[in-house]
Amino acid sequence: MTTSPLSWLPLPSSTDRAEDEPASESDDQALDPVQLAALHRGRDAGEAAAAWVRSLSGRQENEDHALALEHAAAGIERASHQEVIPGGEGQLAEELRYALGADVLLGATHTGTVPDLAAGERMPLVAVCALAAAMPSCVLGDLPRELTLLAAELDAATAAGRAATTATGLAG
């Protein structure tokens, strides 16, 4: 798998790449400013969505449900960042398809219960996972337009989820 160009992009708050770290093969691939902005937008939306999903994970009494949601949060971050590889195949890694699948709502099925989610949190959670899962495929089309659109929808789904969390008084 190719390393995402976002891991080495200079950002004021980024500590992803040390000064003495060797250049990767993707360093040779020139990205225009519009692509770069879209990649940053996707990453930022993914990080915000993952933070909300981690808040859901943190309030689970059942550790297995918490772990399923934590895997989803990590999958959201990866799918919106490292898996969006300009010039790549646009495929979502198998483990990410699993992490962003139905387990976010079903939790650990062997428990016989579902995660503690308010009704208003379920749909935004599904939307966040589906939008993140779609992000890697943007490299096959018009990356700046498609990724920017998906990032905006990811932000909207995250905001809806946060609003539902706040409205139910479950924020923690």
N, CA, C and O of each residue as an XYZ file, in Angstrom:
688
protein
N       0.853     -1.164      0.000
C       0.000      0.000      0.000
C       0.900      1.228      0.000
O       1.914      1.270      0.697
N       0.520      2.219     -0.784
C       1.257      3.476     -0.865
C       0.925      4.345      0.332
O      -0.198      4.319      0.835
N       1.886      5.102      0.780
C       1.664      6.025      1.892
C       0.932      7.251      1.381
O       1.228      7.748      0.295
N      -0.005      7.730      2.147
C      -0.763      8.911      1.767
C       0.138     10.131      1.744
O       1.019     10.255      2.595
N      -0.057     11.039      0.788
C       0.728     12.258      0.771
C       0.431     13.141      1.964
O       1.242     14.002      2.304
N      -0.713     12.953      2.614
C      -1.037     13.796      3.757
C      -0.091     13.554      4.920
O       0.060     14.425      5.776
N       0.559     12.378      4.972
C       1.453     12.119      6.089
C       2.703     12.983      6.038
O       3.379     13.152      7.053
N       3.015     13.525      4.888
C       4.231     14.334      4.802
C       3.963     15.775      4.420
O       4.909     16.542      4.240
N       2.712     16.166      4.292
C       2.388     17.546      3.949
C       2.695     18.471      5.120
O       2.380     18.146      6.264
N       3.304     19.617      4.846
C       3.599     20.534      5.945
C       2.332     21.231      6.426
O       1.652     21.911      5.658
N       2.034     21.054      7.681
C       0.896     21.695      8.314
C       1.393     22.371      9.577
O       2.272     21.838     10.254
N       0.851     23.527      9.908
C       1.299     24.191     11.126
C       1.147     23.328     12.365
O       1.982     23.387     13.268
N       0.081     22.517     12.418
C      -0.143     21.705     13.609
C       0.267     20.258     13.406
O       0.060     19.426     14.289
N       0.845     19.949     12.256
C       1.168     18.564     11.958
C       2.511     18.156     12.531
O       3.499     18.884     12.436
N       2.520     16.979     13.125
C       3.763     16.384     13.592
C       3.898     15.000     12.993
O       4.601     14.142     13.529
N       3.209     14.786     11.861
C       3.195     13.474     11.230
C       4.550     13.048     10.693
O       4.836     11.852     10.640
N       5.389     13.991     10.294
C       6.637     13.618      9.659
C       7.791     14.373     10.300
O       7.787     15.602     10.371
N       8.745     13.642     10.750
C       9.932     14.251     11.333
C      10.811     14.827     10.234
O      10.779     14.365      9.093
N      11.593     15.836     10.586
C      12.473     16.493      9.612
C      13.455     15.524      8.966
O      13.779     15.666      7.787
N      13.926     14.550      9.718
C      14.936     13.647      9.188
C      14.362     12.362      8.608
O      15.122     11.462      8.249
N      13.026     12.252      8.507
C      12.407     11.068      7.946
C      12.668     11.013      6.444
O      12.548     12.031      5.763
N      13.022      9.848      5.921
C      13.312      9.755      4.485
C      12.076     10.002      3.628
O      10.949      9.740      4.050
N      12.297     10.498      2.447
C      11.203     10.773      1.518
C      10.604      9.466      1.040
O      11.315      8.474      0.873
N       9.309      9.463      0.820
C       8.649      8.270      0.311
C       8.490      8.388     -1.201
O       8.743      9.436     -1.796
N       8.067      7.288     -1.797
C       7.859      7.258     -3.229
C       6.818      8.278     -3.668
O       6.920      8.824     -4.767
N       5.820      8.545     -2.832
C       4.755      9.471     -3.200
C       5.214     10.923     -3.157
O       4.490     11.803     -3.623
N       6.400     11.199     -2.610
C       6.918     12.564     -2.604
C       7.099     13.098     -4.020
O       7.028     14.306     -4.247
N       7.331     12.198     -4.969
C       7.570     12.606     -6.347
C       6.285     13.031     -7.047
O       6.328     13.698     -8.080
N       5.175     12.658     -6.502
C       3.897     12.965     -7.131
C       3.494     14.387     -6.770
O       3.263     14.698     -5.601
N       3.411     15.238     -7.766
C       3.063     16.641     -7.525
C       1.549     16.773     -7.379
O       0.781     16.276     -8.202
N       1.147     17.447     -6.323
C      -0.263     17.712     -6.103
C      -0.502     19.197     -6.271
O       0.249     20.018     -5.745
N      -1.552     19.543     -7.009
C      -1.843     20.962     -7.171
C      -2.526     21.483     -5.904
O      -3.021     20.690     -5.103
N      -2.559     22.790     -5.716
C      -3.137     23.366     -4.490
C      -4.600     23.002     -4.253
O      -5.029     22.895     -3.105
N      -5.361     22.813     -5.309
C      -6.772     22.464     -5.161
C      -6.899     21.037     -4.615
O      -7.716     20.775     -3.732
N      -6.088     20.123     -5.144
C      -6.087     18.755     -4.628
C      -5.635     18.732     -3.173
O      -6.222     18.052     -2.331
N      -4.595     19.478     -2.904
C      -4.051     19.546     -1.554
C      -5.105     20.059     -0.562
O      -5.253     19.511      0.531
N      -5.821     21.093     -0.943
C      -6.870     21.650     -0.080
C      -7.970     20.617      0.158
O      -8.471     20.487      1.275
N      -8.344     19.888     -0.883
C      -9.383     18.864     -0.743
C      -8.914     17.741      0.177
O      -9.690     17.244      0.994
N      -7.662     17.343      0.051
C      -7.120     16.295      0.916
C      -7.114     16.729      2.383
O      -7.443     15.948      3.276
N      -6.741     17.969      2.611
C      -6.759     18.495      3.979
C      -8.191     18.573      4.512
O      -8.445     18.271      5.678
N      -9.109     18.977      3.660
C     -10.526     19.100      4.050
C     -11.088     17.736      4.428
O     -11.798     17.604      5.425
N     -10.769     16.725      3.630
C     -11.223     15.370      3.927
C     -10.651     14.852      5.236
O     -11.359     14.250      6.044
N      -9.363     15.093      5.434
C      -8.720     14.648      6.670
C      -9.335     15.331      7.892
O      -9.612     14.678      8.898
N      -9.545     16.638      7.803
C     -10.116     17.380      8.933
C     -11.534     16.904      9.262
O     -11.887     16.750     10.431
N     -12.337     16.674      8.233
C     -13.706     16.186      8.447
C     -13.672     14.798      9.079
O     -14.469     14.494      9.966
N     -12.753     13.966      8.624
C     -12.616     12.626      9.192
C     -12.192     12.652     10.647
O     -12.692     11.868     11.454
N     -11.279     13.541     10.989
C     -10.829     13.643     12.374
C     -11.971     14.107     13.284
O     -12.123     13.601     14.396
N     -12.761     15.056     12.819
C     -13.899     15.538     13.618
C     -14.935     14.435     13.805
O     -15.464     14.253     14.902
N     -15.221     13.702     12.738
C     -16.187     12.607     12.820
C     -15.685     11.518     13.762
O     -16.448     10.989     14.571
N     -14.413     11.191     13.656
C     -13.837     10.164     14.524
C     -13.898     10.584     15.993
O     -14.129      9.748     16.867
N     -13.695     11.856     16.264
C     -13.768     12.342     17.646
C     -15.177     12.142     18.204
O     -15.335     11.742     19.358
N     -16.197     12.417     17.395
C     -17.572     12.200     17.858
C     -17.824     10.712     18.120
O     -18.413     10.350     19.139
N     -17.377      9.851     17.198
C     -17.585      8.414     17.373
C     -16.837      7.920     18.610
O     -17.330      7.043     19.319
N     -15.665      8.466     18.873
C     -14.938      8.090     20.095
C     -15.708      8.513     21.345
O     -15.654      7.833     22.370
N     -16.425      9.633     21.261
C     -17.240     10.034     22.418
C     -18.355      9.022     22.655
O     -18.725      8.767     23.801
N     -18.893      8.446     21.588
C     -19.903      7.392     21.724
C     -19.281      6.148     22.343
O     -19.881      5.499     23.200
N     -18.094      5.832     21.907
C     -17.374      4.683     22.438
C     -17.097      4.845     23.926
O     -17.221      3.895     24.699
N     -16.722      6.050     24.316
C     -16.353      6.312     25.700
C     -17.476      6.158     26.700
O     -17.224      5.996     27.894
N     -18.695      6.206     26.239
C     -19.800      6.087     27.195
C     -20.410      4.687     27.233
O     -21.399      4.459     27.930
N     -19.830      3.759     26.492
C     -20.339      2.391     26.483
C     -19.904      1.643     27.741
O     -18.725      1.647     28.093
N     -20.852      1.007     28.413
C     -20.515      0.177     29.574
C     -19.920     -1.150     29.140
O     -19.065     -1.707     29.829
N     -20.367     -1.655     28.002
C     -19.866     -2.916     27.483
C     -18.579     -2.651     26.696
O     -18.587     -1.909     25.714
N     -17.488     -3.256     27.130
C     -16.182     -3.022     26.499
C     -16.157     -3.461     25.043
O     -15.488     -2.839     24.219
N     -16.879     -4.523     24.721
C     -16.896     -4.995     23.334
C     -17.583     -3.986     22.410
O     -17.139     -3.774     21.281
N     -18.656     -3.372     22.886
C     -19.321     -2.330     22.098
C     -18.405     -1.111     21.961
O     -18.309     -0.512     20.890
N     -17.745     -0.760     23.041
C     -16.816      0.374     23.001
C     -15.709      0.106     21.984
O     -15.319      1.003     21.237
N     -15.209     -1.115     21.956
C     -14.138     -1.472     21.026
C     -14.615     -1.398     19.571
O     -13.880     -0.927     18.703
N     -15.833     -1.858     19.301
C     -16.376     -1.780     17.933
C     -16.470     -0.326     17.482
O     -16.138     -0.005     16.340
N     -16.919      0.548     18.369
C     -17.009      1.971     18.020
C     -15.623      2.599     17.895
O     -15.421      3.473     17.051
N     -14.688      2.181     18.700
C     -13.314      2.691     18.590
C     -12.691      2.263     17.262
O     -11.986      3.043     16.621
N     -12.954      1.024     16.853
C     -12.469      0.562     15.542
C     -13.093      1.396     14.422
O     -12.423      1.730     13.445
N     -14.359      1.727     14.566
C     -15.026      2.566     13.563
C     -14.376      3.942     13.517
O     -14.144      4.475     12.433
N     -14.078      4.528     14.680
C     -13.439      5.848     14.716
C     -12.081      5.809     14.028
O     -11.757      6.693     13.235
N     -11.293      4.794     14.328
C      -9.980      4.657     13.682
C     -10.145      4.446     12.176
O      -9.359      4.961     11.381
N     -11.167      3.689     11.794
C     -11.437      3.463     10.377
C     -11.842      4.732      9.652
O     -11.459      4.944      8.501
N     -12.611      5.574     10.317
C     -13.022      6.852      9.733
C     -11.797      7.718      9.476
O     -11.655      8.303      8.402
N     -10.920      7.799     10.458
C      -9.701      8.593     10.283
C      -8.858      8.062      9.134
O      -8.385      8.831      8.297
N      -8.673      6.763      9.096
C      -7.828      6.174      8.052
C      -8.463      6.318      6.666
O      -7.778      6.652      5.700
N      -9.768      6.065      6.570
C     -10.441      6.127      5.271
C     -10.482      7.539      4.714
O     -10.497      7.720      3.496
N     -10.500      8.537      5.580
C     -10.561      9.927      5.122
C      -9.182     10.558      4.980
O      -9.069     11.724      4.603
N      -8.144      9.803      5.278
C      -6.792     10.352      5.266
C      -5.846      9.418      4.506
O      -5.580      9.635      3.323
N      -5.343      8.394      5.170
C      -4.325      7.544      4.565
C      -4.799      6.759      3.349
O      -3.989      6.407      2.492
N      -6.085      6.482      3.261
C      -6.597      5.687      2.136
C      -6.942      6.531      0.907
O      -7.221      5.978     -0.157
N      -6.928      7.844      1.035
C      -7.194      8.724     -0.105
C      -5.841      9.008     -0.749
O      -5.145      9.956     -0.385
N      -5.489      8.165     -1.710
C      -4.158      8.203     -2.312
C      -4.271      8.627     -3.774
O      -4.650      7.821     -4.625
N      -3.945      9.892     -4.074
C      -3.980     10.313     -5.479
C      -3.104      9.395     -6.322
O      -1.958      9.113     -5.971
N      -3.657      8.939     -7.430
C      -2.943      8.010     -8.290
C      -3.126      6.565     -7.858
O      -2.641      5.653     -8.527
N      -3.823      6.343     -6.742
C      -4.058      4.990     -6.241
C      -5.262      4.352     -6.912
O      -5.840      4.903     -7.848
N      -5.625      3.180     -6.412
C      -6.708      2.407     -7.001
C      -8.082      2.765     -6.447
O      -9.091      2.282     -6.961
N      -8.146      3.600     -5.412
C      -9.422      4.027     -4.865
C     -10.177      2.956     -4.116
O     -11.388      3.070     -3.925
N      -9.489      1.924     -3.690
C     -10.129      0.818     -2.987
C     -10.031      0.995     -1.482
O      -9.006      1.452     -0.978
N     -11.073      0.642     -0.767
C     -11.083      0.663      0.684
C     -10.554     -0.683      1.171
O     -11.033     -1.735      0.748
N      -9.573     -0.646      2.053
C      -8.998     -1.878      2.586
C     -10.084     -2.715      3.259
O     -11.027     -2.176      3.839
N      -9.942     -4.024      3.175
C     -10.958     -4.942      3.703
C     -11.248     -4.721      5.181
O     -12.410     -4.733      5.588
N     -10.219     -4.519      5.985
C     -10.451     -4.318      7.414
C     -11.228     -3.032      7.686
O     -11.931     -2.929      8.691
N     -11.099     -2.045      6.784
C     -11.875     -0.816      6.945
C     -13.335     -1.027      6.570
O     -14.231     -0.474      7.208
N     -13.571     -1.816      5.547
C     -14.968     -2.130      5.195
C     -15.660     -2.791      6.378
O     -16.831     -2.523      6.646
N     -14.955     -3.633      7.069
C     -15.512     -4.312      8.242
C     -15.725     -3.314      9.379
O     -16.791     -3.300      9.995
N     -14.732     -2.487      9.660
C     -14.821     -1.527     10.771
C     -15.915     -0.489     10.555
O     -16.506      0.004     11.515
N     -16.183     -0.158      9.297
C     -17.173      0.871      8.986
C     -18.531      0.272      8.620
O     -19.426      0.980      8.161
N     -18.672     -1.020      8.824
C     -19.908     -1.715      8.486
C     -20.938     -1.681      9.603
O     -20.924     -0.783     10.446
N     -21.813     -2.645      9.605
C     -22.959     -2.683     10.521
C     -22.579     -2.791     11.993
O     -23.401     -2.493     12.860
N     -21.372     -3.203     12.288
C     -20.982     -3.339     13.694
C     -21.093     -2.033     14.474
O     -21.234     -2.054     15.697
N     -21.032     -0.913     13.788
C     -21.161      0.343     14.525
C     -22.526      0.451     15.183
O     -22.651      1.043     16.255
N     -23.544     -0.111     14.557
C     -24.884     -0.096     15.153
C     -25.174     -1.347     15.965
O     -25.882     -1.299     16.971
N     -24.625     -2.457     15.522
C     -24.909     -3.722     16.184
C     -23.958     -4.003     17.337
O     -24.275     -4.789     18.230
N     -22.805     -3.368     17.321
C     -21.817     -3.617     18.361
C     -21.280     -5.033     18.248
O     -21.260     -5.618     17.165
N     -20.857     -5.562     19.346
C     -20.363     -6.934     19.381
C     -21.573     -7.860     19.455
O     -22.240     -7.935     20.487
N     -21.851     -8.559     18.370
C     -23.084     -9.340     18.275
C     -23.150    -10.476     19.289
O     -24.244    -10.892     19.669
N     -22.014    -10.981     19.732
C     -22.029    -12.080     20.694
C     -22.558    -11.656     22.066
O     -22.828    -12.507     22.914
N     -22.707    -10.350     22.290
C     -23.212     -9.879     23.582
C     -24.723     -9.996     23.692
O     -25.272    -10.022     24.793
N     -25.391    -10.067     22.554
C     -26.854    -10.129     22.572
C     -27.499     -8.778     22.837
O     -28.716     -8.698     23.002
N     -26.707     -7.720     22.878
C     -27.213     -6.361     23.076
C     -26.646     -5.467     21.996
O     -25.780     -5.885     21.227
N     -27.123     -4.259     21.936
C     -26.587     -3.269     20.997
C     -25.929     -2.155     21.801
O     -26.200     -2.003     22.992
N     -25.065     -1.375     21.152
C     -24.437     -0.258     21.863
C     -25.467      0.734     22.384
O     -26.572      0.841     21.852
N     -25.093      1.448     23.419
C     -25.950      2.473     24.006
C     -25.881      3.719     23.132
O     -24.987      4.553     23.273
N     -26.847      3.821     22.228
C     -26.938      4.962     21.321
C     -28.350      5.513     21.376
O     -29.325      4.762     21.394
N     -28.445      6.817     21.401
C     -29.758      7.457     21.331
C     -30.289      7.312     19.912
O     -29.516      7.217     18.959
N     -31.605      7.295     19.777
C     -32.216      7.131     18.456
C     -31.687      8.158     17.457
O     -31.459      7.807     16.299
N     -31.491      9.373     17.848
C     -30.999     10.412     16.949
C     -29.531     10.282     16.585
O     -29.049     10.985     15.697
N     -28.822      9.402     17.251
C     -27.400      9.195     16.943
C     -27.179      8.104     15.908
O     -26.139      8.079     15.251
N     -28.123      7.219     15.757
C     -27.926      6.063     14.882
C     -27.753      6.448     13.407
O     -26.811      5.998     12.755
N     -28.645      7.262     12.893
C     -28.558      7.621     11.472
C     -27.294      8.426     11.167
O     -26.621      8.125     10.181
N     -26.945      9.429     11.962
C     -25.684     10.126     11.692
C     -24.463      9.201     11.779
O     -23.496      9.380     11.039
N     -24.508      8.225     12.673
C     -23.391      7.283     12.790
C     -23.247      6.452     11.515
O     -22.139      6.265     11.011
N     -24.354      5.965     11.007
C     -24.325      5.217      9.751
C     -23.825      6.115      8.619
O     -23.003      5.691      7.807
N     -24.318      7.347      8.564
C     -23.905      8.278      7.511
C     -22.422      8.591      7.587
O     -21.741      8.622      6.562
N     -21.919      8.821      8.781
C     -20.494      9.122      8.961
C     -19.646      7.965      8.440
O     -18.667      8.180      7.725
N     -20.020      6.750      8.796
C     -19.242      5.586      8.345
C     -19.323      5.402      6.832
O     -18.314      5.113      6.190
N     -20.505      5.567      6.262
C     -20.670      5.402      4.815
C     -19.913      6.480      4.040
O     -19.285      6.185      3.023
N     -19.967      7.705      4.507
C     -19.262      8.788      3.824
C     -17.754      8.590      3.893
O     -17.056      8.786      2.899
N     -17.252      8.204      5.054
C     -15.813      7.949      5.180
C     -15.401      6.802      4.261
O     -14.352      6.860      3.619
N     -16.223      5.770      4.201
C     -15.902      4.616      3.352
C     -15.861      4.981      1.873
O     -15.156      4.336      1.097
N     -16.608      6.009      1.476
C     -16.644      6.430      0.071
C     -15.447      7.296     -0.318
O     -15.144      7.425     -1.504
N     -14.777      7.880      0.641
C     -13.726      8.852      0.347
C     -12.568      8.313     -0.496
O     -12.131      9.015     -1.408
N     -12.048      7.116     -0.246
C     -10.928      6.653     -1.068
C     -11.228      6.581     -2.558
O     -10.324      6.757     -3.375
N     -12.477      6.326     -2.927
C     -12.821      6.200     -4.350
C     -12.766      7.534     -5.093
O     -12.814      7.555     -6.323
N     -12.666      8.640     -4.368
C     -12.607      9.955     -5.019
C     -11.382     10.108     -5.915
O     -11.382     10.926     -6.835
N     -10.350      9.331     -5.651
C      -9.143      9.456     -6.463
C      -9.357      8.940     -7.879
O      -8.524      9.178     -8.754
N     -10.450      8.245     -8.115
C     -10.734      7.712     -9.449
C     -11.475      8.704    -10.333
O     -11.588      8.506    -11.542
N     -11.981      9.776     -9.720
C     -12.743     10.765    -10.480
C     -12.145     12.141    -10.324
O     -10.932     12.323    -10.428
N     -13.003     13.104    -10.074
C     -12.594     14.492     -9.867
C     -12.335     14.671     -8.377
O     -13.216     15.107     -7.635
N     -11.133     14.336     -7.945
C     -10.789     14.308     -6.529
C     -11.169     15.578     -5.784
O     -11.846     15.481     -4.760
N     -10.776     16.753     -6.233
C     -11.112     17.951     -5.449
C     -12.619     18.150     -5.270
O     -13.076     18.443     -4.165
N     -13.380     17.995     -6.331
C     -14.826     18.209     -6.243
C     -15.491     17.142     -5.390
O     -16.282     17.460     -4.502
N     -15.176     15.879     -5.651
C     -15.835     14.783     -4.951
C     -15.448     14.728     -3.476
O     -16.308     14.554     -2.613
N     -14.168     14.876     -3.190
C     -13.721     14.798     -1.801
C     -14.227     15.980     -0.987
O     -14.584     15.826      0.181
N     -14.260     17.152     -1.597
C     -14.793     18.329     -0.905
C     -16.274     18.144     -0.583
O     -16.722     18.498      0.507
N     -17.028     17.593     -1.522
C     -18.449     17.329     -1.291
C     -18.646     16.301     -0.186
O     -19.462     16.505      0.713
N     -17.903     15.198     -0.246
C     -18.036     14.179      0.791
C     -17.612     14.712      2.156
O     -18.227     14.374      3.168
N     -16.575     15.536      2.196
C     -16.121     16.117      3.459
C     -17.194     17.037      4.040
O     -17.415     17.041      5.251
N     -17.856     17.810      3.193
C     -18.924     18.694      3.673
C     -20.085     17.870      4.240
O     -20.647     18.220      5.277
N     -20.438     16.793      3.569
C     -21.516     15.925      4.062
C     -21.092     15.206      5.339
O     -21.907     14.994      6.236
N     -19.826     14.834      5.419
C     -19.306     14.204      6.632
C     -19.395     15.176      7.808
O     -19.767     14.786      8.914
N     -19.054     16.435      7.565
C     -19.198     17.461      8.605
C     -20.657     17.612      9.030
O     -20.948     17.741     10.220
N     -21.574     17.595      8.061
C     -23.002     17.744      8.374
C     -23.515     16.549      9.185
O     -24.269     16.728     10.141
N     -23.113     15.346      8.810
C     -23.533     14.157      9.551
C     -22.970     14.179     10.969
O     -23.657     13.812     11.923
N     -21.725     14.609     11.102
C     -21.102     14.709     12.423
C     -21.835     15.739     13.283
O     -22.094     15.500     14.462
N     -22.163     16.875     12.690
C     -22.894     17.913     13.424
C     -24.260     17.401     13.873
O     -24.695     17.687     14.988
N     -24.930     16.651     13.015
C     -26.234     16.081     13.382
C     -26.076     15.085     14.531
O     -26.894     15.048     15.450
N     -25.038     14.296     14.468
C     -24.789     13.339     15.545
C     -24.475     14.026     16.864
O     -24.988     13.638     17.914
N     -23.640     15.037     16.806
C     -23.306     15.797     18.018
C     -24.551     16.483     18.594
O     -24.738     16.529     19.810
N     -25.389     17.009     17.713
C     -26.620     17.667     18.174
C     -27.528     16.654     18.860
O     -28.128     16.965     19.889
N     -27.639     15.454     18.312
C     -28.460     14.424     18.938
C     -27.883     14.012     20.278
O     -28.624     13.798     21.238
N     -26.568     13.900     20.348
C     -25.910     13.551     21.605
C     -26.192     14.619     22.660
O     -26.527     14.304     23.802
N     -26.056     15.856     22.274
C     -26.299     16.964     23.209
C     -27.764     17.024     23.619
O     -28.069     17.239     24.792
N     -28.667     16.839     22.675
C     -30.109     16.914     22.961
C     -30.564     15.828     23.929
O     -31.494     16.033     24.708
N     -29.913     14.686     23.877
C     -30.313     13.596     24.766
C     -29.617     13.668     26.120
O     -29.916     12.886     27.021
N     -28.696     14.602     26.256
C     -27.978     14.755     27.523
C     -26.969     13.658     27.780
O     -26.554     13.449     28.920
N     -26.564     12.944     26.715
C     -25.624     11.845     26.864
C     -24.181     12.240     26.622
O     -23.280     11.406     26.716
N     -23.958     13.507     26.311
C     -22.585     13.956     26.054
C     -21.771     13.738     27.317
O     -22.223     13.989     28.434
N     -20.558     13.262     27.097
C     -19.763     12.995     28.275
C     -18.394     13.223     28.029
O     -17.568     13.045     28.924
